[in-house]
């Protein structure tokens, strides 16, 4: 109803004076979509007296509503918000404000809301909207107040949203409106309606809004330099972030930060060396693929989640170094995707005890050496991609030597370190046959699979990873 009210001459009032239909008092569930707005107030007394921010938000809401039932032509899947009712959380209109005069009950409601506000921005099922340029709507002009990322409450709201929420549930208001203005049409022709899919709006936002989770120690340092209209809020916000981050990171099951150009090499090091080992104890699915700013770290970052980790995607993260040894304790690991991890070295022996492995992708891991046969004992292994590696078919450790392979009287393959390259070039089929003869349990496909044309080089080019492209072409 907000979009209609603004057009009808709506006046923005504090929550204690808000009436239906603008005030929602129904149930919250799968049929509702809460959209908490993080923004900068226009003045200390009033959040948005001239409705500059609200009008921008209304444009975003109208797009969501107009495209709510868009379906993908091939899959038939709804790629809009469907029948969900969008509910905007805007603090000035959602919590009783001092400027409007508060009763004792209003004050209690305000304090209760303030204590729970972090949950709204951080919750996995809310769509967080970041008004990163709303400081320009200040009553004294764009320079009238501190910028969004230097302001205490907006920075807090932005960071709690980034703790565990999927990137596709965080939208930058300015980025979104720019994309909508440039791309959205209401064409009656199905082939011209793809711009009604939230996917493309999500993609426009993802690379420009997604950041890495910040741990409470780093937040405490950062919050000291932020601007608060009420200086007493600084201590409250610091404590609230510590409480919220402990709860979210401690129970986080999924960390998805694919292709995150906003993160610097230092940001990645903090995440992998401090935040993940120190705070994340329950991760099951980790996707950090297509990030070449990850530099000079080892796989030991994942030892703290060895008891829970099932899916690990580090494709085109050439900055990981060392061996696969830290993964040997990940007994629940099912999928290991590390194609393009150019500095991972050594052999595959460290994986031979991971009995749950179903898929292993090590394409273009140039420094891996030795045999693939240590994986033949993994009964659940269905796919093994070792294209463009130095991995051979001998069943010894990566130290090489002359070894005979005779699984169940199958082919005999004699390989020495001196003739390994020649044998690999001429007898790839022999190596595969030897592996398959030794393979236990499920039959295993060896080589590229699925979207086979999406090689590490293609993925790097598609994501604009210049460093990864250079390293792949140079065979580093």
PDB file of C-alpha atoms in Angstrom, residues 7 73 103 167 179 242 247 304 306 330 337 339 360 444 448:
ATOM      1  CA  UNK A   7       1.297   9.006  -4.986  1.00  0.00           C
ATOM      2  CA  UNK A  73      10.253 -20.264 -20.018  1.00  0.00           C
ATOM      3  CA  UNK A 103       3.969   6.775  26.031  1.00  0.00           C
ATOM      4  CA  UNK A 167      24.135 -12.722  -1.440  1.00  0.00           C
ATOM      5  CA  UNK A 179      19.568  -1.458 -13.405  1.00  0.00           C
ATOM      6  CA  UNK A 242      29.016  -9.252  19.140  1.00  0.00           C
ATOM      7  CA  UNK A 247      24.862 -16.546  17.214  1.00  0.00           C
ATOM      8  CA  UNK A 304      38.093 -26.277  12.213  1.00  0.00           C
ATOM      9  CA  UNK A 306      36.465 -30.919   9.346  1.00  0.00           C
ATOM     10  CA  UNK A 330      37.112 -33.962   6.514  1.00  0.00           C
ATOM     11  CA  UNK A 337      35.916 -28.658  -6.473  1.00  0.00           C
ATOM     12  CA  UNK A 339      40.013 -26.754 -10.477  1.00  0.00           C
ATOM     13  CA  UNK A 360      36.565 -34.505  -7.172  1.00  0.00           C
ATOM     14  CA  UNK A 444      33.608 -43.481 -11.891  1.00  0.00           C
ATOM     15  CA  UNK A 448      35.435 -33.224 -17.613  1.00  0.00           C
TER      16      UNK A 448
END
